CSV table of C-alpha atoms in Angstrom, one decimal:
chain,number,residue,atom,x,y,z
A,282,MET,CA,129.7,92.2,103.2
A,283,LYS,CA,127.6,92.2,106.1
A,284,ARG,CA,124.0,92.5,105.4
A,285,LYS,CA,122.1,95.4,106.6
A,286,ARG,CA,119.3,94.5,108.9
A,287,ILE,CA,115.9,96.2,108.0
A,288,ALA,CA,112.6,95.8,110.0
A,289,ILE,CA,109.8,96.1,107.7
A,290,LEU,CA,106.4,97.1,109.6
A,291,PHE,CA,103.0,95.7,108.3
A,292,GLY,CA,99.6,95.5,109.7
A,293,GLY,CA,98.7,98.4,112.4
A,294,CYS,CA,95.9,99.7,114.3
A,295,SER,CA,94.3,101.4,111.5
A,296,SER,CA,91.2,101.0,109.0
A,297,GLU,CA,93.8,100.4,106.5
A,298,TYR,CA,94.9,97.1,107.9
A,299,GLU,CA,94.2,94.9,105.3
A,300,VAL,CA,95.5,97.3,102.5
A,301,SER,CA,99.1,97.3,104.6
A,302,LEU,CA,99.3,93.3,104.4
A,303,GLN,CA,98.9,93.3,100.5
A,304,SER,CA,101.6,96.5,100.2
A,305,ALA,CA,103.9,94.7,102.7
A,306,TYR,CA,103.6,91.4,101.1
A,307,ALA,CA,104.7,92.9,97.7
A,308,VAL,CA,107.5,94.8,99.3
A,309,ILE,CA,109.0,91.7,101.1
A,310,THR,CA,108.9,89.7,98.1
A,311,HIS,CA,110.9,91.9,96.3
A,312,VAL,CA,113.6,92.6,98.6
A,313,ASP,CA,117.3,91.3,97.8
A,314,MET,CA,117.8,89.0,100.5
A,315,GLU,CA,121.6,88.7,99.5
A,316,LYS,CA,121.8,92.5,100.6
A,317,TYR,CA,119.3,92.8,103.3
A,318,GLU,CA,118.5,90.9,106.3
A,319,ILE,CA,114.9,91.5,107.0
A,320,VAL,CA,112.9,91.8,110.3
A,321,LEU,CA,109.2,91.3,110.0
A,322,ILE,CA,107.4,93.4,112.4
A,323,GLY,CA,103.5,92.7,112.5
A,324,ILE,CA,101.2,95.1,114.4
A,325,ASP,CA,98.0,93.5,115.0
A,326,LYS,CA,94.6,95.6,114.9
A,327,THR,CA,94.7,96.2,118.6
A,328,GLY,CA,98.1,97.7,118.2
A,329,THR,CA,100.2,95.1,119.7
A,330,TRP,CA,103.7,94.4,118.2
A,331,TYR,CA,105.5,91.2,117.3
A,332,ARG,CA,108.4,89.7,115.3
A,333,TYR,CA,107.0,87.5,112.8
A,334,GLN,CA,108.9,84.8,111.5
A,335,GLY,CA,106.5,82.6,109.4
A,336,ASP,CA,105.7,82.2,105.5
A,337,TYR,CA,105.2,85.5,103.8
A,338,GLU,CA,101.9,84.2,102.1
A,339,ASN,CA,100.3,84.2,105.6
A,340,ILE,CA,101.0,88.0,105.8
A,341,LEU,CA,98.8,88.0,102.5
A,342,ASN,CA,96.1,86.2,103.6
A,343,ASP,CA,96.1,87.7,107.2
A,344,ASN,CA,97.0,84.2,109.0
A,345,TRP,CA,100.3,85.5,110.1
A,346,LYS,CA,99.7,85.8,113.9
A,347,SER,CA,100.2,82.6,116.1
A,348,ASN,CA,102.1,81.6,119.2
A,349,GLU,CA,104.6,79.5,116.8
A,350,THR,CA,105.5,82.4,114.4
A,351,CYS,CA,105.2,85.5,116.7
A,352,ILE,CA,107.2,86.8,119.5
A,353,PRO,CA,106.1,90.1,121.2
A,354,ALA,CA,108.2,92.9,120.5
A,355,VAL,CA,108.8,96.5,121.5
A,356,VAL,CA,110.9,99.5,120.5
A,357,SER,CA,113.7,100.1,122.7
A,358,PRO,CA,114.3,103.7,123.5
A,359,ASP,CA,117.7,103.2,124.3
A,360,LYS,CA,119.6,105.0,121.6
A,361,ASN,CA,123.0,103.0,122.1
A,362,LEU,CA,120.7,100.0,120.8
A,363,HIS,CA,118.9,101.5,118.2
A,364,GLY,CA,116.7,98.3,117.8
A,365,ILE,CA,113.8,96.4,119.5
A,366,LEU,CA,113.3,94.2,122.3
A,367,LEU,CA,112.1,90.5,121.7
A,368,LEU,CA,109.9,89.5,124.9
A,369,GLY,CA,110.4,85.8,124.3
A,370,GLN,CA,109.8,83.0,127.2
A,371,SER,CA,113.3,82.6,128.0
A,372,GLY,CA,114.0,86.3,128.5
A,373,VAL,CA,114.5,89.6,126.7
A,374,GLU,CA,116.9,89.6,123.7
A,375,LYS,CA,118.0,92.7,122.0
A,376,LEU,CA,117.9,93.1,118.4
A,377,PRO,CA,119.8,96.2,116.7
A,378,LEU,CA,118.5,97.5,113.5
A,379,ASP,CA,120.0,99.6,110.6
A,380,GLY,CA,116.9,101.1,109.7
A,381,ALA,CA,113.0,100.5,109.4
A,382,LEU,CA,110.4,100.7,106.5
A,383,PRO,CA,106.9,101.1,107.8
A,384,VAL,CA,104.6,99.5,105.5
A,385,LEU,CA,101.5,101.0,107.4
A,386,HIS,CA,98.7,102.9,105.8
A,387,GLY,CA,96.4,105.6,107.4
A,388,ARG,CA,96.2,106.7,111.1
A,389,ASN,CA,98.8,105.3,113.6
A,390,GLY,CA,101.0,104.4,110.9
A,391,GLU,CA,101.0,107.1,108.2
A,392,ASP,CA,100.5,110.1,110.8
A,393,GLY,CA,104.0,110.3,112.4
A,394,THR,CA,103.2,108.3,115.6
A,395,VAL,CA,105.4,105.3,114.3
A,396,GLN,CA,108.1,107.5,112.9
A,397,GLY,CA,108.0,109.3,116.1
A,398,VAL,CA,108.8,106.0,118.0
A,399,LEU,CA,111.2,104.9,115.7
A,400,GLU,CA,113.2,108.2,115.7
A,401,LEU,CA,113.2,108.4,119.5
A,402,ALA,CA,115.1,104.9,119.4
A,403,ASP,CA,117.6,106.6,117.0
A,404,ILE,CA,116.2,103.9,114.0
A,405,PRO,CA,116.6,105.4,110.5
A,406,VAL,CA,113.3,105.7,109.1
A,407,ILE,CA,112.7,105.0,105.2
A,408,GLY,CA,110.1,107.3,104.4
A,409,CYS,CA,109.0,110.9,105.4
A,410,ASN,CA,109.8,111.5,109.0
A,411,THR,CA,107.8,112.5,112.2
A,412,MET,CA,106.9,116.1,111.3
A,413,SER,CA,106.3,115.5,107.6
A,414,SER,CA,104.1,112.6,108.3
A,415,ALA,CA,102.1,114.6,110.7
A,416,VAL,CA,101.7,117.6,108.3
A,417,CYS,CA,100.8,115.6,105.3
A,418,MET,CA,97.9,113.7,107.2
A,419,ASP,CA,96.6,117.0,108.6
A,420,LYS,CA,94.6,118.2,105.5
A,421,LYS,CA,94.3,121.8,106.7
A,422,THR,CA,97.8,122.2,107.6
A,423,ALA,CA,99.2,120.4,104.4
A,424,HIS,CA,96.9,123.0,102.3
A,425,CYS,CA,98.0,126.2,104.3
A,426,LEU,CA,101.6,125.2,103.7
A,427,ALA,CA,101.1,124.4,100.0
A,428,LYS,CA,99.0,127.8,99.7
A,429,GLU,CA,102.1,129.6,101.3
A,430,SER,CA,104.5,127.9,98.5
A,431,GLY,CA,102.1,129.4,95.7
A,432,VAL,CA,100.2,126.3,95.0
A,433,ARG,CA,96.4,126.5,94.6
A,434,VAL,CA,94.3,124.9,97.2
A,435,PRO,CA,90.3,124.3,97.6
A,436,ASP,CA,88.6,126.5,100.0
A,437,SER,CA,87.7,125.0,103.5
A,438,TYR,CA,86.2,125.1,106.8
A,439,ILE,CA,87.2,123.1,110.0
A,440,LEU,CA,84.6,121.8,112.3
A,441,THR,CA,85.6,120.6,116.0
A,442,ARG,CA,83.6,118.6,118.2
A,443,THR,CA,81.8,121.5,119.8
A,444,GLU,CA,80.5,122.6,116.7
A,445,GLN,CA,79.3,119.5,115.6
A,446,GLN,CA,75.8,120.3,116.7
A,447,ASP,CA,75.8,123.8,115.4
A,448,GLU,CA,73.5,123.1,112.6
A,449,LYS,CA,73.0,126.8,111.7
A,450,GLN,CA,76.9,127.7,111.4
A,451,ILE,CA,77.8,124.3,109.7
A,452,LYS,CA,75.1,125.1,106.8
A,453,ALA,CA,76.5,128.8,106.6
A,454,TYR,CA,79.9,127.4,106.0
A,455,ALA,CA,78.5,125.0,103.4
A,456,GLU,CA,76.7,127.8,101.6
A,457,ALA,CA,79.7,130.1,101.5
A,458,LEU,CA,81.8,127.1,99.6
A,459,GLY,CA,78.7,126.2,97.6
A,460,TYR,CA,77.1,122.7,96.5
A,461,PRO,CA,78.4,120.3,95.7
A,462,LEU,CA,81.2,119.9,98.6
A,463,PHE,CA,83.0,117.2,100.1
A,464,VAL,CA,82.9,116.5,103.8
A,465,LYS,CA,86.0,114.7,105.2
A,466,PRO,CA,87.6,113.6,108.3
A,467,LEU,CA,90.6,115.9,109.1
A,468,ARG,CA,93.1,113.2,109.3
A,469,ALA,CA,92.2,109.9,107.6
A,470,GLY,CA,93.4,107.9,104.7
A,471,SER,CA,92.3,105.8,101.6
A,472,SER,CA,88.9,108.1,101.3
A,473,PHE,CA,87.4,106.7,105.0
A,474,GLY,CA,84.9,108.8,106.2
A,475,ILE,CA,84.3,111.1,103.1
A,476,THR,CA,81.2,112.3,101.6
A,477,GLN,CA,80.2,114.1,98.3
A,478,VAL,CA,77.3,116.3,99.5
A,479,THR,CA,75.3,117.7,96.6
A,480,GLU,CA,72.4,119.5,98.5
A,481,PRO,CA,71.8,120.7,102.2
A,482,ASP,CA,69.6,117.8,103.1
A,483,GLY,CA,72.6,115.2,103.2
A,484,LEU,CA,75.0,117.9,104.9
A,485,MET,CA,74.3,116.9,108.7
A,486,ALA,CA,74.6,113.2,108.0
A,487,ALA,CA,77.9,113.4,106.3
A,488,VAL,CA,79.1,115.7,109.0
A,489,GLU,CA,78.3,112.9,111.7
A,490,HIS,CA,79.8,110.3,109.2
A,491,GLY,CA,83.0,112.2,109.3
A,492,PHE,CA,83.1,112.6,113.0
A,493,ALA,CA,83.0,108.8,113.4
A,494,TYR,CA,86.6,108.7,112.0
A,495,ASP,CA,88.2,111.7,113.5
A,496,SER,CA,87.7,114.4,116.1
A,497,GLN,CA,87.8,117.0,113.3
A,498,VAL,CA,86.1,117.5,110.2
A,499,ILE,CA,86.7,119.7,107.2
A,500,LEU,CA,84.2,120.9,104.7
A,501,GLU,CA,86.0,121.4,101.3
A,502,GLU,CA,85.2,123.1,98.2
A,503,MET,CA,84.8,120.6,95.4
A,504,ILE,CA,87.2,121.3,92.4
A,505,GLU,CA,85.6,120.8,89.0
A,506,GLY,CA,87.9,118.6,86.7
A,507,PHE,CA,89.7,115.1,87.5
A,508,GLU,CA,92.5,113.8,89.6
A,509,VAL,CA,96.0,113.5,88.7
A,510,GLY,CA,98.6,112.0,90.7
A,511,CYS,CA,102.6,112.1,90.9
A,512,ALA,CA,105.0,109.3,92.4
A,513,VAL,CA,108.0,111.2,93.9
A,514,LEU,CA,111.0,109.1,94.8
A,515,GLY,CA,114.1,110.3,96.9
A,516,THR,CA,115.2,113.1,99.2
A,517,GLU,CA,117.9,115.3,97.8
A,518,LYS,CA,118.0,114.2,94.6
A,519,LEU,CA,114.3,113.4,93.3
A,520,THR,CA,112.8,111.1,90.5
A,521,VAL,CA,109.3,111.9,89.3
A,522,GLY,CA,107.5,109.0,87.6
A,523,ALA,CA,104.6,109.7,85.0
A,524,VAL,CA,101.7,111.5,85.8
A,525,ASP,CA,98.7,109.1,86.4
A,526,GLU,CA,94.8,110.4,85.7
A,527,ILE,CA,91.6,109.0,87.4
A,528,GLU,CA,89.0,108.8,85.0
A,529,LEU,CA,85.3,108.4,87.1
A,530,SER,CA,81.9,107.9,85.4
A,531,GLU,CA,80.2,108.6,88.5
A,532,GLY,CA,80.9,109.9,92.1
A,533,PHE,CA,84.3,110.0,93.5
A,534,PHE,CA,87.4,108.2,93.9
A,535,ASP,CA,86.4,106.7,97.4
A,536,TYR,CA,87.9,103.6,99.1
A,537,THR,CA,85.8,101.0,97.1
A,538,GLU,CA,86.8,102.5,93.7
A,539,LYS,CA,90.5,102.6,94.9
A,540,TYR,CA,90.4,99.0,95.3
A,541,THR,CA,87.8,97.4,92.8
A,542,LEU,CA,87.7,100.3,90.0
A,543,LYS,CA,84.1,99.1,89.3
A,544,SER,CA,83.3,102.7,87.7
A,545,SER,CA,86.4,104.2,87.2
A,546,LYS,CA,90.0,103.8,85.3
A,547,ILE,CA,93.7,105.0,85.9
A,548,HIS,CA,95.5,106.0,82.8
A,549,VAL,CA,99.1,106.1,82.9
A,550,PRO,CA,100.4,108.1,81.6
A,551,ALA,CA,97.7,110.9,81.8
A,552,ARG,CA,96.0,112.0,78.6
A,553,ILE,CA,97.2,115.7,78.9
A,554,SER,CA,99.6,117.5,76.7
A,555,GLU,CA,103.3,117.4,77.7
A,556,GLU,CA,103.5,120.9,78.7
A,557,LYS,CA,100.5,120.3,81.3
A,558,GLU,CA,102.6,117.1,82.4
A,559,LYS,CA,105.7,119.1,83.2
A,560,GLU,CA,103.8,121.9,85.0
A,561,ILE,CA,102.1,119.0,87.2
A,562,LYS,CA,105.4,117.4,88.1
A,563,LYS,CA,106.8,121.0,89.0
A,564,THR,CA,104.1,121.4,91.2
A,565,ALA,CA,104.2,118.1,92.6
A,566,VAL,CA,107.9,118.7,93.5
A,567,LYS,CA,106.8,121.9,94.8
A,568,ILE,CA,104.5,120.3,97.4
A,569,TYR,CA,106.7,117.6,98.1
A,570,ARG,CA,109.5,119.9,99.3
A,571,SER,CA,107.4,122.4,101.1
A,572,LEU,CA,105.8,119.7,103.4
A,573,GLY,CA,109.2,118.2,104.2
A,574,CYS,CA,108.7,114.9,102.4
A,575,SER,CA,111.6,112.5,102.1
A,576,CYS,CA,112.3,109.2,100.5
A,577,PHE,CA,108.8,108.6,98.9
A,578,ALA,CA,105.4,109.9,98.7
A,579,ARG,CA,102.7,110.2,96.2
A,580,VAL,CA,101.4,113.8,95.5
A,581,ASP,CA,97.6,113.9,94.4
A,582,MET,CA,96.1,117.0,92.7
A,583,PHE,CA,93.2,118.1,90.6
A,584,LEU,CA,93.4,119.5,87.0
A,585,THR,CA,90.4,121.6,86.2
A,586,PRO,CA,88.7,122.2,82.8
A,587,GLU,CA,90.7,125.6,82.5
A,588,GLY,CA,94.3,123.8,83.0
A,589,GLU,CA,94.5,124.9,86.6
A,590,ILE,CA,96.3,122.7,89.2
A,591,TYR,CA,94.8,122.3,92.9
A,592,PHE,CA,96.5,120.5,95.5
A,593,ASN,CA,94.3,117.5,97.1
A,594,GLU,CA,96.9,115.4,99.5
A,595,VAL,CA,99.9,113.8,99.7
A,596,ASN,CA,100.3,110.0,100.7
A,597,THR,CA,103.4,109.4,102.8
A,598,ILE,CA,102.9,105.7,102.4
A,599,PRO,CA,100.9,104.9,99.1
A,600,GLY,CA,99.7,101.7,98.2
A,601,PHE,CA,102.8,99.3,97.2
A,602,THR,CA,101.1,96.3,95.3
A,603,ASP,CA,102.0,95.4,92.1
A,604,HIS,CA,98.7,97.1,90.8
A,605,SER,CA,99.0,100.5,92.9
A,606,ARG,CA,99.4,103.6,91.6
A,607,TYR,CA,102.8,104.5,92.8
A,608,PRO,CA,104.9,101.6,91.6
A,609,ASN,CA,102.7,102.0,88.1
A,610,MET,CA,103.6,105.4,87.9
A,611,LEU,CA,107.2,104.7,88.2
A,612,LYS,CA,107.2,101.6,85.9
A,613,GLU,CA,106.0,103.9,83.3
A,614,ILE,CA,109.5,105.6,83.1
A,615,GLY,CA,111.4,102.4,83.4
A,616,ILE,CA,111.7,101.7,87.1
A,617,SER,CA,110.8,98.3,88.2
A,618,PHE,CA,109.2,97.2,91.4
A,619,GLU,CA,112.2,95.7,92.5
A,620,GLU,CA,114.4,98.8,91.9
A,621,ILE,CA,111.8,100.9,93.7
A,622,VAL,CA,112.1,98.5,97.0
A,623,SER,CA,116.3,98.5,96.3
A,624,ARG,CA,116.4,102.3,95.8
A,625,LEU,CA,114.3,102.7,99.3
A,626,LEU,CA,116.6,100.4,101.1
A,627,GLU,CA,119.6,101.7,100.0
A,628,MET,CA,118.4,105.2,101.4
A,629,VAL,CA,119.2,103.6,104.9
A,630,LEU,CA,123.1,103.8,104.1
A,631,LEU,CA,122.4,107.7,103.5
A,632,SER,CA,120.6,108.0,106.6
A,633,PRO,CA,122.6,109.8,109.4
A,634,ALA,CA,124.3,107.3,112.0
């Protein structure tokens, strides 16, 4: 049986470049090489694409880019090829693909841009499609669609750059939401640019910080309680992992906490009742469906002291290291890391030709 040729994309022009390298390394080292031929596509911090043919360990320590191991590559828009073009010294080489798995986090990877390029080339994407990725990345749009499906969402206000200097209006929005509140870039991942604001004096600095990451900023009501998450795997038939719980001793689950856990703990399964676990899973599936997700995603929510569930966000390409939340939630129900990768790559067989 001929092996399927799958591209795995890593790196990216994103503030989450380093996290992508860790996730991609974990995925690559769990692929069944007897069933799949892996084409590694490294994207450097400037956004330049290369076919990488060196040691996997060099991806992990960010030493992958060199003249000896890399060939410049571009996606061909020719639907008859559905592949990439390698721009080597001896000329252009065509390389058809059976599918592509972007392991890219944040902007320019998780927001629909890469998915759009791949779909234009008729390369099956393993993961959420262009529309779903873009919708999930936009916090306001995602919340509006989730609310339409009957899910509770935090109250919020959007600021554009033209409103950035309107301190009076911004403070009015904040007063309407009440303190404490969160100021977030509208489209960013891993909590970059997010500030928890507890009093008016810190508001404008938080807004300025948010605009450093995006052209729009969202002021969002803080929901009392704690964060819970669900790993969802599949498109038509869904597998939902165990619910996890983030226990914080202070602050909020920012980028540093996500990757150091200095003052927080993640409990899998969450310390909640069986009935509440079922309700959270049902809500996660509703959100996953309403936002058009496919293949895999992690749905994050808040659980209040009163037992109410609020939608937070969907990570369409969640962290994929051995210690990341997504694989650990599935591990809790008996699905190994190897099986997760196997199921994802098998999804290319179900994609339209």
